[in-house]
Amino acid sequence: MVLPVTLSIAAAAALVNLWLALRIVVGRVRGKILIGDGGDSRLGAGMRAQANFVEYAPFVLILMGLIELAGGSSFWLWVLGGAFILARIGHGWGMMRPAPNIGRAGGAIGTWAISALLAGWAIGIVYTHPVVPVATTTILRIDR
């Protein structure tokens, strides 16, 4: 079964992750830094931006996929998935600017809100949809 919304948002998330990683590579090459941030605060901020993305994206994508499998609204999954991608771009952009700024704050708050909405939606599905029993097979053994 193809999950078109989740698959599309996962692809977009992979591209955001590549963008965040490439910024780190550029900083490492410029500063000739092989490990860590070498005391470069800009490189350290870029590393945290990518690490923060990697901390949130799996939960959002897993929740989206499970909600989509459960028959959740494609429209709202697109809205939340798109908002998540925009929030993470804003956060990544904001991490490279002097704090505080709207990109960083908006990205963080947006990510938290989207995570909370998806978690609530998932819990709602569990408690509002009828439970379908798992099919069982009975083996009849006949001794001769």
PDB file of C-alpha atoms in Angstrom:
ATOM      1  CA  MET A   1       0.000   0.000   0.000  1.00  0.00           C
ATOM      2  CA  VAL A   2       1.393   3.381  -1.010  1.00  0.00           C
ATOM      3  CA  LEU A   3       1.015   6.234   1.455  1.00  0.00           C
ATOM      4  CA  PRO A   4       1.261   9.203  -0.930  1.00  0.00           C
ATOM      5  CA  VAL A   5       1.106  11.994   1.649  1.00  0.00           C
ATOM      6  CA  THR A   6       3.629  10.463   4.042  1.00  0.00           C
ATOM      7  CA  LEU A   7       5.907   9.406   1.191  1.00  0.00           C
ATOM      8  CA  SER A   8       5.887  12.927  -0.259  1.00  0.00           C
ATOM      9  CA  ILE A   9       6.550  14.592   3.094  1.00  0.00           C
ATOM     10  CA  ALA A  10       9.305  12.048   3.852  1.00  0.00           C
ATOM     11  CA  ALA A  11      10.957  12.920   0.518  1.00  0.00           C
ATOM     12  CA  ALA A  12      10.727  16.634   1.336  1.00  0.00           C
ATOM     13  CA  ALA A  13      12.164  15.931   4.795  1.00  0.00           C
ATOM     14  CA  ALA A  14      15.088  14.066   3.213  1.00  0.00           C
ATOM     15  CA  LEU A  15      15.812  17.131   1.068  1.00  0.00           C
ATOM     16  CA  VAL A  16      15.666  19.439   4.098  1.00  0.00           C
ATOM     17  CA  ASN A  17      18.047  17.107   5.923  1.00  0.00           C
ATOM     18  CA  LEU A  18      20.455  17.219   2.946  1.00  0.00           C
ATOM     19  CA  TRP A  19      20.311  21.024   2.931  1.00  0.00           C
ATOM     20  CA  LEU A  20      21.091  21.118   6.649  1.00  0.00           C
ATOM     21  CA  ALA A  21      23.937  18.598   6.230  1.00  0.00           C
ATOM     22  CA  LEU A  22      25.486  20.451   3.285  1.00  0.00           C
ATOM     23  CA  ARG A  23      25.665  23.638   5.340  1.00  0.00           C
ATOM     24  CA  ILE A  24      27.699  21.714   7.901  1.00  0.00           C
ATOM     25  CA  VAL A  25      30.024  20.321   5.234  1.00  0.00           C
ATOM     26  CA  VAL A  26      30.648  23.817   3.854  1.00  0.00           C
ATOM     27  CA  GLY A  27      31.458  25.068   7.367  1.00  0.00           C
ATOM     28  CA  ARG A  28      33.828  22.165   7.980  1.00  0.00           C
ATOM     29  CA  VAL A  29      35.660  22.714   4.679  1.00  0.00           C
ATOM     30  CA  ARG A  30      35.971  26.478   5.224  1.00  0.00           C
ATOM     31  CA  GLY A  31      37.252  26.043   8.777  1.00  0.00           C
ATOM     32  CA  LYS A  32      39.260  22.876   8.054  1.00  0.00           C
ATOM     33  CA  ILE A  33      37.385  21.187  10.905  1.00  0.00           C
ATOM     34  CA  LEU A  34      37.099  17.406  10.735  1.00  0.00           C
ATOM     35  CA  ILE A  35      35.466  16.626  14.098  1.00  0.00           C
ATOM     36  CA  GLY A  36      33.148  18.669  16.288  1.00  0.00           C
ATOM     37  CA  ASP A  37      32.656  22.378  15.720  1.00  0.00           C
ATOM     38  CA  GLY A  38      36.254  23.472  16.355  1.00  0.00           C
ATOM     39  CA  GLY A  39      34.976  26.386  18.436  1.00  0.00           C
ATOM     40  CA  ASP A  40      33.126  27.830  15.436  1.00  0.00           C
ATOM     41  CA  SER A  41      29.759  28.958  16.830  1.00  0.00           C
ATOM     42  CA  ARG A  42      28.183  29.147  13.367  1.00  0.00           C
ATOM     43  CA  LEU A  43      29.179  25.548  12.630  1.00  0.00           C
ATOM     44  CA  GLY A  44      27.903  24.511  16.061  1.00  0.00           C
ATOM     45  CA  ALA A  45      24.558  26.194  15.345  1.00  0.00           C
ATOM     46  CA  GLY A  46      24.314  24.389  12.014  1.00  0.00           C
ATOM     47  CA  MET A  47      25.090  21.072  13.672  1.00  0.00           C
ATOM     48  CA  ARG A  48      22.359  21.671  16.269  1.00  0.00           C
ATOM     49  CA  ALA A  49      19.875  22.660  13.566  1.00  0.00           C
ATOM     50  CA  GLN A  50      20.419  19.357  11.759  1.00  0.00           C
ATOM     51  CA  ALA A  51      20.437  17.320  14.976  1.00  0.00           C
ATOM     52  CA  ASN A  52      17.212  19.001  16.076  1.00  0.00           C
ATOM     53  CA  PHE A  53      15.624  18.164  12.718  1.00  0.00           C
ATOM     54  CA  VAL A  54      16.666  14.525  13.074  1.00  0.00           C
ATOM     55  CA  GLU A  55      15.159  14.452  16.581  1.00  0.00           C
ATOM     56  CA  TYR A  56      11.688  15.547  15.419  1.00  0.00           C
ATOM     57  CA  ALA A  57      11.245  14.287  11.844  1.00  0.00           C
ATOM     58  CA  PRO A  58      10.961  10.550  12.663  1.00  0.00           C
ATOM     59  CA  PHE A  59       8.115  11.066  15.143  1.00  0.00           C
ATOM     60  CA  VAL A  60       6.192  13.307  12.749  1.00  0.00           C
ATOM     61  CA  LEU A  61       6.657  10.918   9.812  1.00  0.00           C
ATOM     62  CA  ILE A  62       5.721   7.839  11.842  1.00  0.00           C
ATOM     63  CA  LEU A  63       2.570   9.523  13.160  1.00  0.00           C
ATOM     64  CA  MET A  64       1.644  10.735   9.674  1.00  0.00           C
ATOM     65  CA  GLY A  65       2.122   7.269   8.190  1.00  0.00           C
ATOM     66  CA  LEU A  66       0.060   5.549  10.847  1.00  0.00           C
ATOM     67  CA  ILE A  67      -2.705   8.141  10.624  1.00  0.00           C
ATOM     68  CA  GLU A  68      -2.734   7.792   6.842  1.00  0.00           C
ATOM     69  CA  LEU A  69      -2.936   3.997   7.174  1.00  0.00           C
ATOM     70  CA  ALA A  70      -5.844   4.412   9.589  1.00  0.00           C
ATOM     71  CA  GLY A  71      -7.738   6.445   6.991  1.00  0.00           C
ATOM     72  CA  GLY A  72      -6.996   9.935   8.303  1.00  0.00           C
ATOM     73  CA  SER A  73      -7.874  12.922   6.118  1.00  0.00           C
ATOM     74  CA  SER A  74      -5.349  13.381   3.313  1.00  0.00           C
ATOM     75  CA  PHE A  75      -6.130  17.092   3.214  1.00  0.00           C
ATOM     76  CA  TRP A  76      -5.169  17.652   6.865  1.00  0.00           C
ATOM     77  CA  LEU A  77      -2.125  15.413   6.564  1.00  0.00           C
ATOM     78  CA  TRP A  78      -0.955  17.548   3.619  1.00  0.00           C
ATOM     79  CA  VAL A  79      -1.560  20.715   5.628  1.00  0.00           C
ATOM     80  CA  LEU A  80       0.316  19.457   8.700  1.00  0.00           C
ATOM     81  CA  GLY A  81       3.093  17.823   6.670  1.00  0.00           C
ATOM     82  CA  GLY A  82       3.648  20.954   4.597  1.00  0.00           C
ATOM     83  CA  ALA A  83       3.588  23.114   7.711  1.00  0.00           C
ATOM     84  CA  PHE A  84       6.147  20.791   9.331  1.00  0.00           C
ATOM     85  CA  ILE A  85       8.522  21.139   6.361  1.00  0.00           C
ATOM     86  CA  LEU A  86       8.131  24.940   6.365  1.00  0.00           C
ATOM     87  CA  ALA A  87       8.648  25.059  10.145  1.00  0.00           C
ATOM     88  CA  ARG A  88      11.857  23.029   9.878  1.00  0.00           C
ATOM     89  CA  ILE A  89      13.184  25.222   7.054  1.00  0.00           C
ATOM     90  CA  GLY A  90      12.390  28.293   9.152  1.00  0.00           C
ATOM     91  CA  HIS A  91      14.116  26.780  12.169  1.00  0.00           C
ATOM     92  CA  GLY A  92      17.202  25.803  10.154  1.00  0.00           C
ATOM     93  CA  TRP A  93      17.379  29.271   8.626  1.00  0.00           C
ATOM     94  CA  GLY A  94      16.849  30.918  12.006  1.00  0.00           C
ATOM     95  CA  MET A  95      19.566  28.891  13.702  1.00  0.00           C
ATOM     96  CA  MET A  96      22.137  30.622  11.489  1.00  0.00           C
ATOM     97  CA  ARG A  97      20.909  34.106  12.442  1.00  0.00           C
ATOM     98  CA  PRO A  98      21.352  36.069  15.658  1.00  0.00           C
ATOM     99  CA  ALA A  99      18.882  34.856  18.270  1.00  0.00           C
ATOM    100  CA  PRO A 100      16.086  35.495  18.989  1.00  0.00           C
ATOM    101  CA  ASN A 101      14.453  35.556  15.555  1.00  0.00           C
ATOM    102  CA  ILE A 102      11.137  34.616  13.981  1.00  0.00           C
ATOM    103  CA  GLY A 103      12.523  31.709  11.941  1.00  0.00           C
ATOM    104  CA  ARG A 104      13.971  29.886  14.894  1.00  0.00           C
ATOM    105  CA  ALA A 105      11.097  30.596  17.288  1.00  0.00           C
ATOM    106  CA  GLY A 106       8.365  30.027  14.698  1.00  0.00           C
ATOM    107  CA  GLY A 107      10.019  26.826  13.502  1.00  0.00           C
ATOM    108  CA  ALA A 108      10.294  25.437  17.015  1.00  0.00           C
ATOM    109  CA  ILE A 109       6.771  26.409  18.068  1.00  0.00           C
ATOM    110  CA  GLY A 110       5.334  25.170  14.773  1.00  0.00           C
ATOM    111  CA  THR A 111       7.090  21.830  15.149  1.00  0.00           C
ATOM    112  CA  TRP A 112       5.796  21.412  18.710  1.00  0.00           C
ATOM    113  CA  ALA A 113       2.248  22.310  17.682  1.00  0.00           C
ATOM    114  CA  ILE A 114       2.284  19.928  14.703  1.00  0.00           C
ATOM    115  CA  SER A 115       3.718  17.127  16.838  1.00  0.00           C
ATOM    116  CA  ALA A 116       1.027  17.690  19.469  1.00  0.00           C
ATOM    117  CA  LEU A 117      -1.764  17.794  16.862  1.00  0.00           C
ATOM    118  CA  LEU A 118      -0.579  14.571  15.216  1.00  0.00           C
ATOM    119  CA  ALA A 119      -0.219  12.849  18.598  1.00  0.00           C
ATOM    120  CA  GLY A 120      -3.718  13.950  19.614  1.00  0.00           C
ATOM    121  CA  TRP A 121      -5.126  12.845  16.270  1.00  0.00           C
ATOM    122  CA  ALA A 122      -3.480   9.423  16.630  1.00  0.00           C
ATOM    123  CA  ILE A 123      -4.831   8.990  20.156  1.00  0.00           C
ATOM    124  CA  GLY A 124      -8.259  10.095  18.937  1.00  0.00           C
ATOM    125  CA  ILE A 125      -8.207   7.433  16.224  1.00  0.00           C
ATOM    126  CA  VAL A 126      -7.410   4.762  18.787  1.00  0.00           C
ATOM    127  CA  TYR A 127     -10.312   5.711  21.062  1.00  0.00           C
ATOM    128  CA  THR A 128     -12.966   6.648  18.501  1.00  0.00           C
ATOM    129  CA  HIS A 129     -12.669   3.895  15.930  1.00  0.00           C
ATOM    130  CA  PRO A 130     -14.127   0.458  16.512  1.00  0.00           C
ATOM    131  CA  VAL A 131     -11.626  -2.201  17.335  1.00  0.00           C
ATOM    132  CA  VAL A 132     -11.409  -4.830  14.642  1.00  0.00           C
ATOM    133  CA  PRO A 133     -10.361  -8.184  16.040  1.00  0.00           C
ATOM    134  CA  VAL A 134      -7.277  -9.740  14.541  1.00  0.00           C
ATOM    135  CA  ALA A 135      -8.062 -12.754  12.402  1.00  0.00           C
ATOM    136  CA  THR A 136      -7.218 -16.002  14.105  1.00  0.00           C
ATOM    137  CA  THR A 137      -6.708 -19.442  12.742  1.00  0.00           C
ATOM    138  CA  THR A 138      -7.707 -22.509  14.645  1.00  0.00           C
ATOM    139  CA  ILE A 139      -5.815 -25.687  13.943  1.00  0.00           C
ATOM    140  CA  LEU A 140      -7.900 -28.777  14.388  1.00  0.00           C
ATOM    141  CA  ARG A 141      -5.838 -31.782  15.264  1.00  0.00           C
ATOM    142  CA  ILE A 142      -7.346 -35.151  14.686  1.00  0.00           C
ATOM    143  CA  ASP A 143      -5.554 -38.133  16.200  1.00  0.00           C
ATOM    144  CA  ARG A 144      -6.136 -41.430  14.498  1.00  0.00           C
TER     145      ARG A 144
END
